[in-house]
Coordinates of C-alpha atoms and ligand atoms in Angstrom, one line a residue:
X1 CA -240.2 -45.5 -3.7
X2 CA -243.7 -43.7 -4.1
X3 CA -242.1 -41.2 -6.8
X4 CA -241.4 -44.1 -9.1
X5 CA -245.2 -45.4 -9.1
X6 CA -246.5 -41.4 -9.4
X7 CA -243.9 -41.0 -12.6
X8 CA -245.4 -44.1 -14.2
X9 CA -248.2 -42.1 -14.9
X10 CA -246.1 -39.4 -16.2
X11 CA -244.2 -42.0 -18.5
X12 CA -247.5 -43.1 -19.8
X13 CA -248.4 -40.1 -20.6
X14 CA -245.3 -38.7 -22.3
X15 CA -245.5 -41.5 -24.5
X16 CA -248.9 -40.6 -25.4
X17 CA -248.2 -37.5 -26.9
X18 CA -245.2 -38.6 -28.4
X19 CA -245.3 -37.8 -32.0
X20 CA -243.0 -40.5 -33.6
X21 CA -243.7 -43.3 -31.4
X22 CA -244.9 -45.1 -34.2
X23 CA -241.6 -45.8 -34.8
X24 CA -241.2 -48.6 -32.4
X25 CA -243.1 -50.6 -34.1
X26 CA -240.0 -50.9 -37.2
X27 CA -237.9 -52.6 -34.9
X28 CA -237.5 -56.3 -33.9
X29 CA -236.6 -55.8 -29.9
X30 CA -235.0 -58.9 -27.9
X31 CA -237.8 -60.1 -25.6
X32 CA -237.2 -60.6 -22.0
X33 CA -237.3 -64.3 -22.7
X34 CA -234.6 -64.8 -25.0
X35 CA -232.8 -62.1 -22.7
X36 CA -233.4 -64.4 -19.8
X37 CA -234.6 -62.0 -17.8
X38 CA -235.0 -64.4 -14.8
X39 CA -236.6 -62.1 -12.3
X40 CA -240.1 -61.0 -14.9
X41 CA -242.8 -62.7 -14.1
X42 CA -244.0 -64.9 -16.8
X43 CA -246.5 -63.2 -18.4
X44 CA -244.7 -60.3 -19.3
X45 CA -241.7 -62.5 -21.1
X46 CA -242.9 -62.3 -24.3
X47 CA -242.7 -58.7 -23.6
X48 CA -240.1 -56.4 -25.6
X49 CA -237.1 -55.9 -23.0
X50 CA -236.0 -52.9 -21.8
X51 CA -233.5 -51.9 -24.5
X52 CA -231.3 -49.4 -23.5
X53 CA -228.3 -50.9 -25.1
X54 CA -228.4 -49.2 -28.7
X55 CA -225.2 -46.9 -27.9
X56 CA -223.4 -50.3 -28.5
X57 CA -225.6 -52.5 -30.9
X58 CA -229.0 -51.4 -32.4
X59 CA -231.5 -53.6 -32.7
X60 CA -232.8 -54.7 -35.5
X61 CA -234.6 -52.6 -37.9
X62 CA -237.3 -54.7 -40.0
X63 CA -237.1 -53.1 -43.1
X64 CA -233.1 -53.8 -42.9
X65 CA -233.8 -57.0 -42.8
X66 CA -236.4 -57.1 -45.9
X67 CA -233.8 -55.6 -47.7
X68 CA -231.0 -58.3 -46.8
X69 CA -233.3 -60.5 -48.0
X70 CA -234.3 -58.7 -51.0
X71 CA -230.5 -58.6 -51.8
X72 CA -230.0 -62.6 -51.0
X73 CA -232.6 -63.3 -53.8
X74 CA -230.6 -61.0 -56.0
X75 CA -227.5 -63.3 -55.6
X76 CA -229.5 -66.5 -55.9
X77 CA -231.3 -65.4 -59.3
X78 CA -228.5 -63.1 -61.2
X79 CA -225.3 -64.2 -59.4
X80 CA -223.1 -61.6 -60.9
X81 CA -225.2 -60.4 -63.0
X82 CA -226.1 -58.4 -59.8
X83 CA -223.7 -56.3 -59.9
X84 CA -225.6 -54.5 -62.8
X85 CA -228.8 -55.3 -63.0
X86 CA -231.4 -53.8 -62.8
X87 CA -229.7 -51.1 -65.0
X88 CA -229.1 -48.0 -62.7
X89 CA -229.5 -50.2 -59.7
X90 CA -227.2 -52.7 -59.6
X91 CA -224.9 -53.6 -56.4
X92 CA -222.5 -51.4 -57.9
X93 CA -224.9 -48.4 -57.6
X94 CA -225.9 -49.3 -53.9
X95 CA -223.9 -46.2 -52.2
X96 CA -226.1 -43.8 -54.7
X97 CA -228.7 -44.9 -52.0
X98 CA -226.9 -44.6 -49.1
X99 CA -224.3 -41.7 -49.5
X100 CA -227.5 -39.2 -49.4
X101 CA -229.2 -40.0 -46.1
X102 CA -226.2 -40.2 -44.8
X103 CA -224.9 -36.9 -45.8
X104 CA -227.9 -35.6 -44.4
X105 CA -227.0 -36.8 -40.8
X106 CA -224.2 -35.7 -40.7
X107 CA -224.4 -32.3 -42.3
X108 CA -222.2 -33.2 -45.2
X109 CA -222.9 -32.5 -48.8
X110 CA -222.9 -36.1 -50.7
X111 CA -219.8 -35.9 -52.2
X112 CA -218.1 -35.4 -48.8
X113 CA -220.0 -38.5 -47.7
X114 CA -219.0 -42.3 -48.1
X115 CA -220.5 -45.3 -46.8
X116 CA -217.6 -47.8 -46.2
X117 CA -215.1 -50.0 -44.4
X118 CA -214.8 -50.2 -40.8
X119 CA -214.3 -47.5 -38.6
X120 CA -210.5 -48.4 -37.3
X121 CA -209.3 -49.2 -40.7
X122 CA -211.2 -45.9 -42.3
X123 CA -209.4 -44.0 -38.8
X124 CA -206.4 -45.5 -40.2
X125 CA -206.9 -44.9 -44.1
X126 CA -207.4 -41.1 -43.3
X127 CA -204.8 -40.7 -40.8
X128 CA -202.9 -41.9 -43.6
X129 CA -203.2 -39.1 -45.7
X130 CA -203.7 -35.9 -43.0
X131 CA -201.4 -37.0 -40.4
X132 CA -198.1 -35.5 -41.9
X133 CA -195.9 -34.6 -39.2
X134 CA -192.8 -32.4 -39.7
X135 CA -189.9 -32.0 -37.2
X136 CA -192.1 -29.1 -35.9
X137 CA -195.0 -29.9 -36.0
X138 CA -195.9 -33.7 -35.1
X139 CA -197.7 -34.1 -31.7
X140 CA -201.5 -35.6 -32.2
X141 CA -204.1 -34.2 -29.5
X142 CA -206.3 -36.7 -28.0
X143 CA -208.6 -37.1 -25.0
X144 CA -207.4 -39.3 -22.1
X145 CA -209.1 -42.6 -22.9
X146 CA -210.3 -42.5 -26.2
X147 CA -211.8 -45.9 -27.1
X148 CA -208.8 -48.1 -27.1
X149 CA -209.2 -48.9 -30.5
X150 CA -208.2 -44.9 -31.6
X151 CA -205.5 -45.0 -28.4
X152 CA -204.1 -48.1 -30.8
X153 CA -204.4 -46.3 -34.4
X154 CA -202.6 -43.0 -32.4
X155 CA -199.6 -44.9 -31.4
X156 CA -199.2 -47.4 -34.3
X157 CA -199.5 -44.6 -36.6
X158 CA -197.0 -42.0 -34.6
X159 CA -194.2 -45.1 -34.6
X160 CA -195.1 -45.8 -37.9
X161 CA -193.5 -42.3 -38.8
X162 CA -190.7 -43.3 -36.2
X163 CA -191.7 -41.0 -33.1
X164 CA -191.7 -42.0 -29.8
X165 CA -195.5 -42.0 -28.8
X166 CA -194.9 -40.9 -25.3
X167 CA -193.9 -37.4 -27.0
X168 CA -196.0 -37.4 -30.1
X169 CA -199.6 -38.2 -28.3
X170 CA -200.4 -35.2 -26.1
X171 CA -203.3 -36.6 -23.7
X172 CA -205.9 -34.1 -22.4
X173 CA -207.1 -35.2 -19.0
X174 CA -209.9 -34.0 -16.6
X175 CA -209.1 -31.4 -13.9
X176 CA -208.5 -33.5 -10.6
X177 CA -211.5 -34.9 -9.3
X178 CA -213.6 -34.2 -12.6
X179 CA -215.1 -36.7 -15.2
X180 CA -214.9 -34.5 -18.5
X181 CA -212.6 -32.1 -20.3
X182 CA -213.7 -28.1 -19.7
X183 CA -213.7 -26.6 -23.3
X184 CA -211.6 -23.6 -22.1
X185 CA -208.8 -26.6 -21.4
X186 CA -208.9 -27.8 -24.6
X187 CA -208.8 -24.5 -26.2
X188 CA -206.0 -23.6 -24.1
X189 CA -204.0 -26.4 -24.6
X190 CA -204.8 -25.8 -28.8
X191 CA -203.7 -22.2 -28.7
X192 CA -200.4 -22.9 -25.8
X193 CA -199.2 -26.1 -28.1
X194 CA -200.9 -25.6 -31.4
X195 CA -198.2 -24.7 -33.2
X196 CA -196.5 -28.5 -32.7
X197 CA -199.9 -30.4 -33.2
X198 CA -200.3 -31.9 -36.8
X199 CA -203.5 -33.7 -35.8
X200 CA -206.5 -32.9 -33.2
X201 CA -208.8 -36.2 -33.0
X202 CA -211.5 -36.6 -30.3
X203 CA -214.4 -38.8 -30.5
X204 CA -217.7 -36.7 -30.9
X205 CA -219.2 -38.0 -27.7
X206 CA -216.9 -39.8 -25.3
X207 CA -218.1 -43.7 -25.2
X208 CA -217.4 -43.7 -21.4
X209 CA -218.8 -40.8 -20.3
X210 CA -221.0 -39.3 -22.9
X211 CA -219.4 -36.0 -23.3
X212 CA -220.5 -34.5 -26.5
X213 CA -217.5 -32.2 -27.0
X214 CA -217.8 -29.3 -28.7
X215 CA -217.0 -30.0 -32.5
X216 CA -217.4 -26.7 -33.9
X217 CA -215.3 -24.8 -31.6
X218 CA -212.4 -27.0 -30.9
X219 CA -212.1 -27.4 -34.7
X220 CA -212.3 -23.7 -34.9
X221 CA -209.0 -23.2 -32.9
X222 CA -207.3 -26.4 -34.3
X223 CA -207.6 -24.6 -37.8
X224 CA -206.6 -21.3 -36.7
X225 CA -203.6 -22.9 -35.2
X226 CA -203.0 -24.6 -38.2
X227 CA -203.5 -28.1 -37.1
X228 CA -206.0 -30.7 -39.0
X229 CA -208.8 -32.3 -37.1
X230 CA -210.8 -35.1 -37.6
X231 CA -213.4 -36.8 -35.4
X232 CA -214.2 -40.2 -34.2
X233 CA -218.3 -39.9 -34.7
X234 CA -218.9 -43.5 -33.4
X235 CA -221.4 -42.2 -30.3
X236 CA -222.1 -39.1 -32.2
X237 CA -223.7 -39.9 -35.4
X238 CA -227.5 -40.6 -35.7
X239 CA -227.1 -39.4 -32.0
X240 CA -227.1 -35.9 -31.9
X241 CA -227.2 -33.4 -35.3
X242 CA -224.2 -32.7 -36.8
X243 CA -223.0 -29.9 -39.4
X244 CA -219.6 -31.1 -40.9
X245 CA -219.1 -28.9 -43.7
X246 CA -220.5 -25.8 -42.1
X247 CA -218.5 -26.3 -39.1
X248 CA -214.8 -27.0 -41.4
X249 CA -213.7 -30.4 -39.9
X250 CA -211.3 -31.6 -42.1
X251 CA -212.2 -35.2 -41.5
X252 CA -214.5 -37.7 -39.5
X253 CA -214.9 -41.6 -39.3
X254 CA -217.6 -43.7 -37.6
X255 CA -219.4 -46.7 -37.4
X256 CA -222.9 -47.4 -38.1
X257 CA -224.0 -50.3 -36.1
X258 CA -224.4 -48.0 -32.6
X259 CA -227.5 -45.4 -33.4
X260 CA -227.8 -46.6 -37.1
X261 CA -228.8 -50.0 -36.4
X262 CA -226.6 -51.7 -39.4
X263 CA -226.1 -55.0 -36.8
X264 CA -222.9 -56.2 -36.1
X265 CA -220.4 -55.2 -37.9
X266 CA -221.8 -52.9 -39.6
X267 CA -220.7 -51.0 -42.8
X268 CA -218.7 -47.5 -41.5
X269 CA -218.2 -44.3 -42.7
X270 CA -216.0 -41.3 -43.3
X271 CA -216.3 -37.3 -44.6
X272 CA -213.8 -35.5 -46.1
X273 CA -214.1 -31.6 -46.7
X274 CA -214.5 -30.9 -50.1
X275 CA -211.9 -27.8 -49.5
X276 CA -210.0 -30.8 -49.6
X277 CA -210.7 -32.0 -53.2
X278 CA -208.1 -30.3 -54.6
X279 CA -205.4 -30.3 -52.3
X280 CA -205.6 -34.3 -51.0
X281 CA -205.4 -37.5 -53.0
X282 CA -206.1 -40.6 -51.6
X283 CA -203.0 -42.3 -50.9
X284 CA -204.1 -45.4 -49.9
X285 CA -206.1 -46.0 -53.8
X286 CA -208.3 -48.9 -54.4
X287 CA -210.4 -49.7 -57.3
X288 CA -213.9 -48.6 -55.9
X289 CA -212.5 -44.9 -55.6
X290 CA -211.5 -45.1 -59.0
X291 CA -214.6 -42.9 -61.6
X292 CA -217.4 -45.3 -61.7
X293 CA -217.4 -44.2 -65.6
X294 CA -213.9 -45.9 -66.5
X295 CA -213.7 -48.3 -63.5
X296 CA -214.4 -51.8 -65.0
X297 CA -212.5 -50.6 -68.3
X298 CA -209.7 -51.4 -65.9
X299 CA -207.2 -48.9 -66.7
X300 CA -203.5 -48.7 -65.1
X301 CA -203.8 -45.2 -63.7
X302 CA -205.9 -44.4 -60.9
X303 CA -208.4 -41.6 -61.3
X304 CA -210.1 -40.8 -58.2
X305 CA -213.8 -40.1 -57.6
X306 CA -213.8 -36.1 -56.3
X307 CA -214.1 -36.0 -52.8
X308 CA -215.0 -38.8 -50.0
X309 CA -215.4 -41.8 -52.0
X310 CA -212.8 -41.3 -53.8
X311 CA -211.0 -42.8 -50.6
X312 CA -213.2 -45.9 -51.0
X313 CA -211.0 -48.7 -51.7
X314 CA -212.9 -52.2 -51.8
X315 CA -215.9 -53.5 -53.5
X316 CA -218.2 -53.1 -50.5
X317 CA -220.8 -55.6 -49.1
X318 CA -224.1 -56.0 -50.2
X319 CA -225.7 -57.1 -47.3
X320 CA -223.8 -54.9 -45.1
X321 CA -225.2 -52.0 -46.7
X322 CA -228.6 -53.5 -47.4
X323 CA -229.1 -54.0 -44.0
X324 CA -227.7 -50.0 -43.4
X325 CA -229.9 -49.0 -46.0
X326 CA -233.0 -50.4 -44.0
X327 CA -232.2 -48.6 -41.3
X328 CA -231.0 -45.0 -43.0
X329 CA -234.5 -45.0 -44.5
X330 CA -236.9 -45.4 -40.8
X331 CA -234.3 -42.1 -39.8
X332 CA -235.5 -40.7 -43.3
X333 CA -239.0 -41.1 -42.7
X334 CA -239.0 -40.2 -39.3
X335 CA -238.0 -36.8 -40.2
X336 CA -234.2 -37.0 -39.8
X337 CA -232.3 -35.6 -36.4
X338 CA -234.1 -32.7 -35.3
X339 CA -237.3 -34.8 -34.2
X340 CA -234.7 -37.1 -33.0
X341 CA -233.0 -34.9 -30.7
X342 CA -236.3 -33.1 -30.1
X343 CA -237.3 -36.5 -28.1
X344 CA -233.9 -37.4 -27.1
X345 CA -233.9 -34.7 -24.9
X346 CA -237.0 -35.3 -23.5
X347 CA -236.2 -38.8 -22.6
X348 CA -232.5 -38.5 -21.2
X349 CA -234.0 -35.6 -19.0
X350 CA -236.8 -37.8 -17.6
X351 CA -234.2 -41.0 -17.1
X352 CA -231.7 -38.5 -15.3
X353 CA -234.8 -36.6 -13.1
X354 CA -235.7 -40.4 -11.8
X355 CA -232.5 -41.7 -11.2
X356 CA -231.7 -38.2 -8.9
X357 CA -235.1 -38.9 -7.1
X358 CA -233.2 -42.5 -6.3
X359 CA -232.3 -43.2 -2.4
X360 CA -229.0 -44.4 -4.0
X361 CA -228.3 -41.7 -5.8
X362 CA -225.1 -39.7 -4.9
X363 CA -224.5 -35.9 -6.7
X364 CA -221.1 -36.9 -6.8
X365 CA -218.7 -40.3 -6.3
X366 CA -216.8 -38.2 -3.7
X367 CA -220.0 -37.8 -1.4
X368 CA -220.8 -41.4 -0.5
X369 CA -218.8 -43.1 2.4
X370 CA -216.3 -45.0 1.7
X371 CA -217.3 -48.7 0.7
X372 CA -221.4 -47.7 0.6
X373 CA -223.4 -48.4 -2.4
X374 CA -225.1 -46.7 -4.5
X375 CA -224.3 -44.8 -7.8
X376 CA -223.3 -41.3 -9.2
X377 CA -224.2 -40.0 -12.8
X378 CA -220.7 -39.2 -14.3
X379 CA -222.3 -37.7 -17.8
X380 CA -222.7 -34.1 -18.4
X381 CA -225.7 -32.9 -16.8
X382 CA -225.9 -29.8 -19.5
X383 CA -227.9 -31.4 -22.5
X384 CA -226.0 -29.6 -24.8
X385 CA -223.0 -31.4 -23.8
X386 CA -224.5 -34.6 -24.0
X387 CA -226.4 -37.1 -26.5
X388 CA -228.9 -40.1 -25.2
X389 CA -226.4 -42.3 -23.0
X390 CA -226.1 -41.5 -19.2
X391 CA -223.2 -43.5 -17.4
X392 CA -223.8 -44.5 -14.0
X393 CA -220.7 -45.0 -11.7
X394 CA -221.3 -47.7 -9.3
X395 CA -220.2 -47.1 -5.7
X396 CA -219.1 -49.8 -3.7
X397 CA -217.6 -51.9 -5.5
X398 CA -220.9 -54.3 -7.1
X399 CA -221.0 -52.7 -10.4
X400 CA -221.6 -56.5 -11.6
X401 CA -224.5 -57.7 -9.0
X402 CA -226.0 -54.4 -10.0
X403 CA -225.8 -54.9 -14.0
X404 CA -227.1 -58.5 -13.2
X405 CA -229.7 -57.4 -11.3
X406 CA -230.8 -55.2 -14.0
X407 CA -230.5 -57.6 -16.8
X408 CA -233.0 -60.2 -14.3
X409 CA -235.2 -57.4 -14.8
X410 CA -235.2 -57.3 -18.2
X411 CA -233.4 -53.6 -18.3
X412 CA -230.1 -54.4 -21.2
X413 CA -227.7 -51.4 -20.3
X414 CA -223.8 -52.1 -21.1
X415 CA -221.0 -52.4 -18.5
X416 CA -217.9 -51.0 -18.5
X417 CA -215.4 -51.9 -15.6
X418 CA -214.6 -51.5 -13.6
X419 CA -217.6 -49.3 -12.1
X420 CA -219.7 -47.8 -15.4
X421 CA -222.9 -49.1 -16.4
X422 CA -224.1 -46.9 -19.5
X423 CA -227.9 -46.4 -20.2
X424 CA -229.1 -45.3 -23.5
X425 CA -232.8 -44.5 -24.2
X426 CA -232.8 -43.7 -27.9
X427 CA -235.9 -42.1 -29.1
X428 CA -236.6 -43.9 -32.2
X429 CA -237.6 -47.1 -30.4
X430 CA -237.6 -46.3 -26.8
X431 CA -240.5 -45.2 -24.7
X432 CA -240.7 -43.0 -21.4
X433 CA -242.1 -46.2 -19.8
X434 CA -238.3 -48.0 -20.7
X435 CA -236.7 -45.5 -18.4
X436 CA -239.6 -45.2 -15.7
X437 CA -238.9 -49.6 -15.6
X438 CA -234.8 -48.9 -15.8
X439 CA -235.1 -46.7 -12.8
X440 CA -237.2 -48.7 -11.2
X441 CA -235.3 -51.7 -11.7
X442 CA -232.0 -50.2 -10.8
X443 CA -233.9 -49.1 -7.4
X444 CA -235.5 -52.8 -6.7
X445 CA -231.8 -53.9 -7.6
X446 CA -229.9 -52.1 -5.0
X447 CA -232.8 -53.4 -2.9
X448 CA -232.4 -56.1 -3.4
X449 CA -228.6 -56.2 -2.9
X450 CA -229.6 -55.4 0.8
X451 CA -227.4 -52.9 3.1
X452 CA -225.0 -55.0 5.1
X453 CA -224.3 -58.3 2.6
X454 CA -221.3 -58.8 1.1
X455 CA -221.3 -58.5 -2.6
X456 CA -218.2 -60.3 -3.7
X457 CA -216.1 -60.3 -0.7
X458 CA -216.7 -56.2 -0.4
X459 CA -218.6 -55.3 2.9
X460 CA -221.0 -52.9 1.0
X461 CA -223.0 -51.5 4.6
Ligands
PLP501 C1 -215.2 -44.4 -30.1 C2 -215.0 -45.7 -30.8 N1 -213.9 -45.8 -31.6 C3 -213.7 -47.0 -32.3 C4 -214.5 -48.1 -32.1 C5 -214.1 -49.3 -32.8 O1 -214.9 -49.5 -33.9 P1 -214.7 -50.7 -35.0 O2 -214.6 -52.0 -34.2 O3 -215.9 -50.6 -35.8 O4 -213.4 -50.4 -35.7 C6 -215.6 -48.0 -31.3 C7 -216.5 -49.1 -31.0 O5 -216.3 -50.2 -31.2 C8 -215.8 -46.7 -30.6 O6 -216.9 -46.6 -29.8
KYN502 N1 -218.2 -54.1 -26.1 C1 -218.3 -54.5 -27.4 C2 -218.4 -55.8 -27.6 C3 -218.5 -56.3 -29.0 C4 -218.5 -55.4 -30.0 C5 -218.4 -54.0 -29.7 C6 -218.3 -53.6 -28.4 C7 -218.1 -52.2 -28.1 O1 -217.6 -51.7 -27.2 C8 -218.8 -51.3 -29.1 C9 -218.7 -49.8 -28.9 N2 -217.4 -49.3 -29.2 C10 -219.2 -49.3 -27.6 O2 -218.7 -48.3 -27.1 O3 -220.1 -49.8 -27.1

């Protein structure tokens, strides 16, 4: 294991000359104490953990959680008086704050931007008005495995319009003996079937493997086939830089409490085109997409804000997008996603360039003997076609004993079963030194799980 000691140094080093690694220091990291990381010794257990985790929850940001608080002494001195006071800045002008930075992330002007809901129902709100499917033209194209959330809103939505799902979702799966989709397939399949698919919706980046598909040419060819695409950003956005408008995607959803550190159950998000601002009314209408100007006169006749948030429906939560707020404004500050990216790169490199140096690591699942352990890296290994997360396939059957053995070690990475452990280094409050020790730990792990034990009734030798 000598090149793991030797790349300390590098880590160390890379860090160094890391120009926003200041940024850290506005998070509040889980400890390897309250992680009970059982196998770090005790002086280091007051010691941030090694937080690789923020694909599914970020941590939390500090000035998200001055703002929450901010916004609690609101409540307790004005009560409802909140809601417009201070003058200009009441709760009811808190997206004027958000809807911006957002935009920015995305690549979205403002107007096409708003802050709101949860991703499944927003998936749902906007399916409900650009899913129209005609006797013709009906099918929905969709990766194999979307997050089963999407895989839910597809086939609710398709009987909802009385189709038979099994004909109405069109699935695109790898080529045999692959992990992601080729672009030339998906094109293909776009330009073979296009003329009977009313909706293309992928996810950005592919929550199991990390594929980062490519937005602006698969929305290309779903346009010029006639078909209206939207994208599930949940593992996309504050992930990788996006250009919405400039790249025509009709619409896109996410959630915010991945890469934009809003905590759980965070506030979401959706774009809409504005070439769509003439053509597309909400149909679903609530209140807060109603014109801010005439909205609390009450009137019977809803007049919709131009553009995105003229979907927003609800009065939205304060604290949810206090705490989103906190966090929008450390990605502000830090210079928004090319510096981002610029590290991102760097870091999901280094991971990937020690976890191939690893005596467990297999270039593919199909080259380790039946039964043996060790793990295979089933994420792009083009950086283009990836963001921060690599997945790691477990061989052998111990995908648990493995993420155990990582989490003793203070290394948080997320499973998946049955065989995916995903690893995120995200370069606003990650260090080189988190993957040199996730590396490290994964190698002390396997170790540790010795060559001819049996790991849950599996022989793993
Ligand atoms: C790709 C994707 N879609 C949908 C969801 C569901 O999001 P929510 O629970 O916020 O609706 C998630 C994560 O939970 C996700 O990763
Ligand atoms: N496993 C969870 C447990 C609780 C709440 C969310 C999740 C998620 O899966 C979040 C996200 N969609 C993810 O890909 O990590």
């Amino acid at each position: 294991m000598s090149f793991l000691s030797s790349d300390k140094a590098l880590a160390t080093s890379l860090d160094a000359e890391d120009p926003i690694r200041s940024f850290r220091d506005r998070f509040v990291l889980p400890t390897n104490r309250s992680v009970s990381a059982s196998e770090v010794s005790a002086d280091h257990l007051d010691d941030p953990c090694t937080y690789l985790c923020g694909n599914s929850l970020g941590p939390l940001p500090k000035r998200s959680r001055e703002l929450v608080l901010n916004e609690l002494d609101r409540w307790a001195s004005l009560a409802v008086e909140g809601h417009f006071t201070p003058k200009g800045h009441g709760w009811v002008e808190q997206m004027d704050d958000l809807n911006p930075i957002m935009a920015e992330l995305i690549g979205a002007k403002t107007s096409e931007t708003a802050c709101m809901s949860t991703l499944t129902a927003n998936l749902h709100l906007l399916m409900g008005s650009f899913y129209k499917p005609t006797s013709t033209r009906y099918k929905i194209l969709c990766e194999t495995k979307a997050f089963p959330s999407d895989q839910y809103a597809f086939t609710s939505q398709v009987i909802a319009h009385g189709l038979d799902p099994q004909d109405a979702i069109l699935e695109l799966h790898p080529r045999p003996g692959e992990y992601h989709l080729r672009e030339e397939d998906i094109l293909k399949t776009i330009s073979e079937q296009g003329s009977s698919i009313a909706l293309v919706l992928f996810s950005g980046i592919q929550y199991y493997t990390g594929q980062f598909f490519p937005i602006k040419s698969v929305t290309e060819a779903a346009i010029a086939q006639g078909c209206i695409v939207g994208w599930d950003l949940a593992h996309a956005v504050g992930n990788v830089p996006l250009q919405l408008h400039d790249w025509n995607v009709d619409f896109a959803v996410w959630c915010s409490y991945k890469y934009l550190n809003s905590g759980p159950g965070g506030m979401g998000g959706l774009f809409v085109h504005e070439k769509w601002d003439a053509k597309e009314s909400p149909r679903s209408a609530g209140w807060w997409g109603h014109t801010l100007d005439s909205r609390f006169a009450m009137p019977p006749t809803f007049s919709p804000i131009l553009g995105a948030q003229g979907f927003q429906q609800s009065n939205p939560s304060v604290l949810a997008g206090a705490s989103l707020l906190g966090s929008l404004e450390v990605f502000k500050e830090a210079g928004g996603m090319k510096p981002l990216r610029e590290k991102s790169l760097k870091m999901t490199h280094f991971l990937e360039s020690l976890l191939r140096k690893s005596s467990y690591f297999k270039p593919s699942s199909s080259s380790s003997k039946e039964g043996e352990k060790g793990f295979a890296i089933i994420t792009p290994s083009d950086p283009s076609s990836r963001g921060c997360q690599l997945s790691l396939l477990i061989l052998g059957g111990i995908m648990q004993p493995v993420f155990d053995g990582l989490k003793a070690r203070g290394v948080i990475g997320d499973e998946r079963k049955p065989d995916v452990i995903r690893l995120a280094p995200i370069p606003l409050y990650n260090t080189f030194e988190d993957c040199w020790k996730a590396a490290r730990a994964l190698e002390d792990t396997f170790a540790s799980l010795g060559s001819t034990e049996s790991v849950n009734g599996l022989k793993i030798a």
